[in-house]
mmCIF file of C-alpha atoms and ligand atoms in Angstrom:
data_model
loop_
_atom_site.group_PDB
_atom_site.id
_atom_site.type_symbol
_atom_site.label_atom_id
_atom_site.label_comp_id
_atom_site.label_asym_id
_atom_site.label_seq_id
_atom_site.Cartn_x
_atom_site.Cartn_y
_atom_site.Cartn_z
ATOM 1 C CA MET I 1 1.281 20.682 -7.214
ATOM 2 C CA ASN I 2 4.805 20.609 -5.949
ATOM 3 C CA THR I 3 6.621 18.004 -8.023
ATOM 4 C CA ASP I 4 10.189 18.780 -6.983
ATOM 5 C CA ARG I 5 11.742 15.356 -6.565
ATOM 6 C CA ARG I 6 14.564 16.775 -4.438
ATOM 7 C CA LEU I 7 12.114 17.592 -1.650
ATOM 8 C CA GLN I 8 11.479 13.938 -1.050
ATOM 9 C CA PRO I 9 13.577 12.157 1.533
ATOM 10 C CA ALA I 10 15.048 8.936 0.206
ATOM 11 C CA ALA I 11 13.328 6.307 2.268
ATOM 12 C CA GLU I 12 15.407 3.203 2.732
ATOM 13 C CA LEU I 13 13.068 0.470 1.744
ATOM 14 C CA PRO I 14 13.761 -3.162 2.535
ATOM 15 C CA LYS I 15 13.856 -5.756 -0.243
ATOM 16 C CA VAL I 16 10.648 -7.420 0.939
ATOM 17 C CA ILE I 17 7.468 -5.599 1.957
ATOM 18 C CA GLY I 18 4.519 -7.376 3.555
ATOM 19 C CA HIS I 19 1.505 -7.073 1.250
ATOM 20 C CA ARG I 20 -1.724 -5.865 2.906
ATOM 21 C CA GLY I 21 0.113 -6.708 6.136
ATOM 22 C CA ALA I 22 0.960 -10.342 5.571
ATOM 23 C CA ALA I 23 -2.100 -11.361 3.578
ATOM 24 C CA GLY I 24 -1.075 -14.976 3.154
ATOM 25 C CA HIS I 25 -0.924 -15.542 6.909
ATOM 26 C CA ALA I 26 -3.550 -13.243 8.412
ATOM 27 C CA PRO I 27 -6.585 -11.316 7.170
ATOM 28 C CA GLU I 28 -5.514 -8.473 4.893
ATOM 29 C CA ASN I 29 -5.501 -4.855 6.089
ATOM 30 C CA THR I 30 -6.024 -5.720 9.777
ATOM 31 C CA LEU I 31 -3.994 -4.968 12.880
ATOM 32 C CA VAL I 32 -3.273 -8.660 13.397
ATOM 33 C CA GLY I 33 -1.935 -8.697 9.830
ATOM 34 C CA LEU I 34 0.489 -5.872 10.642
ATOM 35 C CA ARG I 35 1.633 -7.732 13.764
ATOM 36 C CA LYS I 36 2.043 -10.944 11.785
ATOM 37 C CA ALA I 37 4.222 -9.219 9.188
ATOM 38 C CA HIS I 38 6.436 -7.903 11.969
ATOM 39 C CA GLU I 39 6.572 -11.321 13.621
ATOM 40 C CA LEU I 40 7.714 -12.801 10.294
ATOM 41 C CA GLY I 41 10.580 -10.332 10.129
ATOM 42 C CA ALA I 42 9.165 -7.747 7.716
ATOM 43 C CA ARG I 43 10.429 -4.213 8.361
ATOM 44 C CA TRP I 44 7.846 -2.555 6.095
ATOM 45 C CA VAL I 45 4.254 -3.310 5.151
ATOM 46 C CA GLU I 46 1.904 -2.141 2.452
ATOM 47 C CA PHE I 47 -1.787 -1.514 3.143
ATOM 48 C CA ASP I 48 -4.743 0.116 1.409
ATOM 49 C CA VAL I 49 -6.546 3.225 2.678
ATOM 50 C CA MET I 50 -10.146 4.145 1.835
ATOM 51 C CA LEU I 51 -12.585 6.689 3.278
ATOM 52 C CA THR I 52 -15.809 5.891 5.098
ATOM 53 C CA ALA I 53 -18.987 7.877 4.382
ATOM 54 C CA GLU I 54 -18.028 10.723 6.719
ATOM 55 C CA GLY I 55 -14.361 10.658 5.669
ATOM 56 C CA THR I 56 -12.589 8.510 8.245
ATOM 57 C CA PRO I 57 -9.548 6.861 6.622
ATOM 58 C CA VAL I 58 -9.569 3.097 7.222
ATOM 59 C CA LEU I 59 -7.569 0.104 6.008
ATOM 60 C CA PHE I 60 -9.597 -1.575 3.280
ATOM 61 C CA HIS I 61 -9.086 -2.941 -0.220
ATOM 62 C CA ASP I 62 -12.381 -3.594 -2.005
ATOM 63 C CA GLU I 63 -15.074 -1.125 -3.006
ATOM 64 C CA THR I 64 -17.577 -3.395 -1.221
ATOM 65 C CA LEU I 65 -17.659 -5.125 2.154
ATOM 66 C CA GLU I 66 -18.751 -8.654 1.264
ATOM 67 C CA ARG I 67 -15.480 -10.435 0.455
ATOM 68 C CA THR I 68 -13.597 -9.621 3.646
ATOM 69 C CA THR I 69 -16.265 -8.755 6.235
ATOM 70 C CA ASN I 70 -19.760 -9.733 7.360
ATOM 71 C CA GLY I 71 -21.053 -6.337 6.163
ATOM 72 C CA VAL I 72 -23.021 -5.549 3.020
ATOM 73 C CA GLY I 73 -22.660 -2.845 0.345
ATOM 74 C CA ARG I 74 -20.038 -0.214 -0.390
ATOM 75 C CA LEU I 75 -17.648 0.724 2.384
ATOM 76 C CA ALA I 76 -17.983 4.383 1.354
ATOM 77 C CA ASP I 77 -21.726 4.286 2.055
ATOM 78 C CA HIS I 78 -21.179 3.439 5.741
ATOM 79 C CA ARG I 79 -20.071 5.516 8.661
ATOM 80 C CA TRP I 80 -17.076 4.453 10.759
ATOM 81 C CA GLU I 81 -19.285 3.909 13.798
ATOM 82 C CA ASP I 82 -21.233 1.299 11.791
ATOM 83 C CA LEU I 83 -18.151 -0.338 10.289
ATOM 84 C CA ARG I 84 -15.961 -0.649 13.357
ATOM 85 C CA GLY I 85 -17.902 -3.588 14.798
ATOM 86 C CA LEU I 86 -17.822 -5.717 11.636
ATOM 87 C CA ASP I 87 -15.953 -9.007 11.622
ATOM 88 C CA ALA I 88 -13.038 -8.653 9.190
ATOM 89 C CA GLY I 89 -11.293 -11.878 10.182
ATOM 90 C CA SER I 90 -13.668 -14.858 9.936
ATOM 91 C CA TRP I 91 -13.653 -14.908 6.139
ATOM 92 C CA PHE I 92 -9.932 -15.747 6.334
ATOM 93 C CA SER I 93 -10.140 -18.291 9.129
ATOM 94 C CA PRO I 94 -12.300 -18.844 12.216
ATOM 95 C CA ALA I 95 -9.146 -18.286 14.256
ATOM 96 C CA PHE I 96 -9.364 -14.584 13.345
ATOM 97 C CA ARG I 97 -13.037 -14.099 14.239
ATOM 98 C CA GLY I 98 -13.675 -10.668 15.678
ATOM 99 C CA GLU I 99 -10.741 -8.969 13.968
ATOM 100 C CA ARG I 100 -11.873 -5.467 12.941
ATOM 101 C CA ILE I 101 -11.433 -3.018 10.083
ATOM 102 C CA PRO I 102 -8.789 -0.687 11.530
ATOM 103 C CA SER I 103 -8.839 3.074 11.219
ATOM 104 C CA LEU I 104 -5.652 4.583 9.815
ATOM 105 C CA HIS I 105 -5.059 6.108 13.253
ATOM 106 C CA GLN I 106 -5.177 2.696 14.920
ATOM 107 C CA ALA I 107 -2.807 1.262 12.318
ATOM 108 C CA LEU I 108 -0.309 4.100 12.809
ATOM 109 C CA ALA I 109 -0.215 3.439 16.541
ATOM 110 C CA VAL I 110 0.653 -0.214 15.863
ATOM 111 C CA LEU I 111 3.326 0.729 13.317
ATOM 112 C CA GLY I 112 4.917 3.025 15.893
ATOM 113 C CA ARG I 113 4.932 0.357 18.578
ATOM 114 C CA LEU I 114 6.445 -2.247 16.231
ATOM 115 C CA ASN I 115 8.849 0.096 14.481
ATOM 116 C CA LEU I 116 7.280 -0.961 11.187
ATOM 117 C CA GLY I 117 7.583 1.268 8.101
ATOM 118 C CA ALA I 118 4.741 1.533 5.590
ATOM 119 C CA ASN I 119 3.746 2.066 2.015
ATOM 120 C CA VAL I 120 0.312 3.629 2.289
ATOM 121 C CA GLU I 121 -1.661 2.850 -0.850
ATOM 122 C CA LEU I 122 -4.423 5.376 -1.496
ATOM 123 C CA LYS I 123 -7.406 3.308 -2.565
ATOM 124 C CA PRO I 124 -10.164 5.820 -3.286
ATOM 125 C CA SER I 125 -13.692 4.594 -3.673
ATOM 126 C CA ARG I 126 -15.637 5.899 -6.663
ATOM 127 C CA ASP I 127 -15.558 9.718 -6.953
ATOM 128 C CA GLN I 128 -13.395 10.084 -3.831
ATOM 129 C CA GLU I 129 -9.986 10.381 -5.483
ATOM 130 C CA ALA I 130 -8.862 13.836 -4.380
ATOM 131 C CA THR I 131 -10.547 13.694 -0.967
ATOM 132 C CA THR I 132 -8.889 10.381 -0.185
ATOM 133 C CA GLY I 133 -5.469 11.757 -1.107
ATOM 134 C CA VAL I 134 -5.905 14.897 0.983
ATOM 135 C CA ILE I 135 -7.370 13.239 4.090
ATOM 136 C CA ALA I 136 -4.903 10.352 4.120
ATOM 137 C CA ALA I 137 -1.953 12.732 3.654
ATOM 138 C CA LYS I 138 -3.238 15.065 6.374
ATOM 139 C CA THR I 139 -3.676 12.171 8.794
ATOM 140 C CA LEU I 140 -0.123 11.033 8.099
ATOM 141 C CA GLN I 141 1.207 14.559 8.627
ATOM 142 C CA GLU I 142 -0.564 14.765 11.978
ATOM 143 C CA SER I 143 -0.062 11.255 13.321
ATOM 144 C CA TRP I 144 2.805 9.474 11.557
ATOM 145 C CA PRO I 145 5.110 8.098 14.293
ATOM 146 C CA ALA I 146 8.122 10.393 14.461
ATOM 147 C CA THR I 147 10.458 7.460 15.091
ATOM 148 C CA LEU I 148 9.734 5.898 11.680
ATOM 149 C CA PRO I 149 11.086 6.778 8.221
ATOM 150 C CA ALA I 150 8.606 8.822 6.163
ATOM 151 C CA PRO I 151 5.708 6.829 4.768
ATOM 152 C CA LEU I 152 5.721 6.094 1.058
ATOM 153 C CA LEU I 153 2.475 7.039 -0.718
ATOM 154 C CA SER I 154 1.299 5.162 -3.782
ATOM 155 C CA SER I 155 -1.863 4.834 -5.822
ATOM 156 C CA PHE I 156 -3.334 3.621 -9.078
ATOM 157 C CA SER I 157 -5.274 6.894 -8.924
ATOM 158 C CA GLU I 158 -3.106 9.703 -10.247
ATOM 159 C CA LYS I 159 -5.748 12.158 -9.034
ATOM 160 C CA ALA I 160 -5.459 10.840 -5.471
ATOM 161 C CA LEU I 161 -1.684 10.912 -5.583
ATOM 162 C CA ALA I 162 -1.622 14.457 -6.967
ATOM 163 C CA ALA I 163 -3.982 15.630 -4.231
ATOM 164 C CA ALA I 164 -1.810 13.936 -1.600
ATOM 165 C CA ALA I 165 1.259 15.609 -3.089
ATOM 166 C CA ASP I 166 -0.394 19.015 -2.827
ATOM 167 C CA GLN I 167 -1.245 18.366 0.795
ATOM 168 C CA ALA I 168 2.023 16.702 1.799
ATOM 169 C CA PRO I 169 4.820 17.245 -0.756
ATOM 170 C CA GLU I 170 7.331 15.998 1.832
ATOM 171 C CA PHE I 171 6.239 12.353 1.537
ATOM 172 C CA PRO I 172 7.852 10.248 -1.194
ATOM 173 C CA ARG I 173 5.491 8.943 -3.853
ATOM 174 C CA ALA I 174 5.258 5.988 -6.212
ATOM 175 C CA LEU I 175 2.968 5.529 -9.181
ATOM 176 C CA LEU I 176 1.154 2.213 -9.052
ATOM 177 C CA VAL I 177 0.331 0.430 -12.303
ATOM 178 C CA GLY I 178 -0.732 -2.989 -13.508
ATOM 179 C CA LYS I 179 0.908 -3.106 -16.935
ATOM 180 C CA VAL I 180 3.547 -0.389 -17.232
ATOM 181 C CA PRO I 181 2.277 2.221 -19.736
ATOM 182 C CA GLY I 182 4.573 3.556 -22.470
ATOM 183 C CA ASP I 183 4.497 7.031 -20.917
ATOM 184 C CA TRP I 184 5.341 5.814 -17.386
ATOM 185 C CA GLN I 185 8.174 8.307 -16.967
ATOM 186 C CA ALA I 186 6.092 11.361 -17.878
ATOM 187 C CA ARG I 187 3.361 10.168 -15.503
ATOM 188 C CA CYS I 188 5.845 9.694 -12.665
ATOM 189 C CA ASP I 189 7.421 13.087 -13.286
ATOM 190 C CA ALA I 190 4.051 14.846 -13.347
ATOM 191 C CA LEU I 191 3.420 13.458 -9.857
ATOM 192 C CA GLY I 192 6.939 13.913 -8.551
ATOM 193 C CA ALA I 193 7.035 10.159 -8.091
ATOM 194 C CA THR I 194 10.469 8.630 -7.684
ATOM 195 C CA ALA I 195 9.329 5.035 -8.053
ATOM 196 C CA LEU I 196 7.079 2.789 -10.065
ATOM 197 C CA HIS I 197 5.171 -0.079 -8.429
ATOM 198 C CA ALA I 198 4.405 -2.544 -11.198
ATOM 199 C CA GLY I 199 2.262 -5.673 -11.433
ATOM 200 C CA ALA I 200 4.309 -8.868 -11.619
ATOM 201 C CA ARG I 201 2.052 -10.432 -14.227
ATOM 202 C CA HIS I 202 2.765 -7.969 -17.006
ATOM 203 C CA LEU I 203 6.311 -6.874 -16.309
ATOM 204 C CA THR I 204 8.995 -7.637 -18.899
ATOM 205 C CA ARG I 205 12.749 -7.664 -18.415
ATOM 206 C CA LYS I 206 13.150 -4.924 -21.015
ATOM 207 C CA ARG I 207 10.698 -2.596 -19.283
ATOM 208 C CA ALA I 208 12.130 -3.324 -15.834
ATOM 209 C CA GLN I 209 15.649 -2.524 -16.970
ATOM 210 C CA GLU I 210 14.472 0.653 -18.707
ATOM 211 C CA ILE I 211 12.868 1.909 -15.464
ATOM 212 C CA VAL I 212 15.914 1.137 -13.351
ATOM 213 C CA ALA I 213 18.337 2.624 -15.913
ATOM 214 C CA ALA I 214 16.305 5.849 -15.882
ATOM 215 C CA GLY I 215 16.963 6.157 -12.152
ATOM 216 C CA TYR I 216 13.552 5.239 -10.743
ATOM 217 C CA ALA I 217 13.042 2.654 -8.040
ATOM 218 C CA LEU I 218 11.128 -0.345 -9.318
ATOM 219 C CA ARG I 219 9.027 -2.366 -6.884
ATOM 220 C CA VAL I 220 6.915 -5.312 -7.938
ATOM 221 C CA TYR I 221 3.650 -6.792 -6.597
ATOM 222 C CA THR I 222 2.524 -9.410 -5.674
ATOM 223 C CA VAL I 223 5.382 -11.910 -5.558
ATOM 224 C CA ASN I 224 4.848 -15.066 -3.516
ATOM 225 C CA GLU I 225 7.155 -17.559 -5.222
ATOM 226 C CA PRO I 226 10.924 -17.604 -4.585
ATOM 227 C CA THR I 227 11.760 -18.292 -8.244
ATOM 228 C CA ALA I 228 9.722 -15.316 -9.423
ATOM 229 C CA ALA I 229 11.361 -13.213 -6.711
ATOM 230 C CA ARG I 230 14.837 -14.119 -7.958
ATOM 231 C CA LYS I 231 13.846 -13.121 -11.475
ATOM 232 C CA PHE I 232 12.561 -9.681 -10.462
ATOM 233 C CA TYR I 233 15.583 -8.959 -8.264
ATOM 234 C CA ASP I 234 17.730 -9.991 -11.207
ATOM 235 C CA TRP I 235 15.851 -7.488 -13.388
ATOM 236 C CA GLY I 236 16.742 -4.728 -10.960
ATOM 237 C CA ALA I 237 13.691 -4.528 -8.693
ATOM 238 C CA GLU I 238 14.499 -2.801 -5.417
ATOM 239 C CA SER I 239 11.666 -4.357 -3.403
ATOM 240 C CA LEU I 240 8.934 -6.944 -3.797
ATOM 241 C CA PHE I 241 5.506 -6.936 -2.164
ATOM 242 C CA SER I 242 4.594 -10.367 -0.836
ATOM 243 C CA ASP I 243 1.643 -11.960 0.958
ATOM 244 C CA PHE I 244 4.261 -14.348 2.364
ATOM 245 C CA PRO I 245 7.242 -12.135 3.188
ATOM 246 C CA ASP I 246 8.847 -15.100 4.964
ATOM 247 C CA ARG I 247 9.078 -17.024 1.657
ATOM 248 C CA ILE I 248 11.123 -14.412 -0.154
ATOM 249 C CA THR I 249 14.878 -14.431 0.267
ATOM 250 C CA PRO I 250 16.519 -11.237 -1.019
ATOM 251 C CA PRO I 251 19.774 -11.631 -2.955
HETATM 252 O O1 G3P E 301 0.531 -1.659 -3.631
HETATM 253 C C1 G3P E 301 0.743 -2.877 -4.282
HETATM 254 C C2 G3P E 301 -0.542 -3.652 -4.452
HETATM 255 O O2 G3P E 301 -1.192 -3.719 -3.220
HETATM 256 C C3 G3P E 301 -1.466 -3.053 -5.480
HETATM 257 O O3 G3P E 301 -2.580 -3.833 -5.748
HETATM 258 O O4 G3P E 301 -4.922 -4.479 -5.534
HETATM 259 O O5 G3P E 301 -3.253 -5.462 -4.010
HETATM 260 O O6 G3P E 301 -3.936 -3.088 -3.763
HETATM 261 P P1 G3P E 301 -3.719 -4.222 -4.714
HETATM 262 MG MG1 MG E 302 -2.582 -2.483 -2.162
#
């Protein structure tokens, strides 16, 4: 794997990034969610990418379909042609009935039209780590809108991120963690990751300051309260992921 950090363009990330689109306002990981984030003033969004049974990358968070669609079972057990007609909006509100699971291709077209940057989170289903990294990275190499800054890749799966790095070393990477592990820096360096995306619940001031002092970008998820946002900015966080990007006022 190519882990040379100098190869990675420094993406200019805004201080607030819409989480799963704008998950507090519109169904997560949908095209209407991307449009909503843009409408609320977000310049970047985060979304999750998973593979269907035949390997189509789509925007989806859970291993299974039940919570956010009217489908049943694991997403990875279904083909795209069977998933594309599911209702991915009604669970959120009847106003979003008929909203679909988007393919990554469809999402990229919307990003291009809206001039919206993105953190693409690789969300491999069971046993699909490397394949998800490779296919998502390849799709981004082929179809990322040329007018946008490079996409930022992240994942909880170090295997997925390493595979994506092999395929597309030119895209910047971030390691995604819940609680920051003691060996965070070694893990980032092994992946050529220039940033750590850390869970808000477990982050301490000491750890945050250690990450920033070491020269890594720290971004925190999911921050929906203005007081919490102030605290994390104060600790040195560069960006916060929020379901309600309109609620967060950067310093
Ligand atoms: O990428 C930040 C955040 O989305 C990670 O957690 O579970 O919301 O994908 P999750
Ligand atoms: Mg995510």
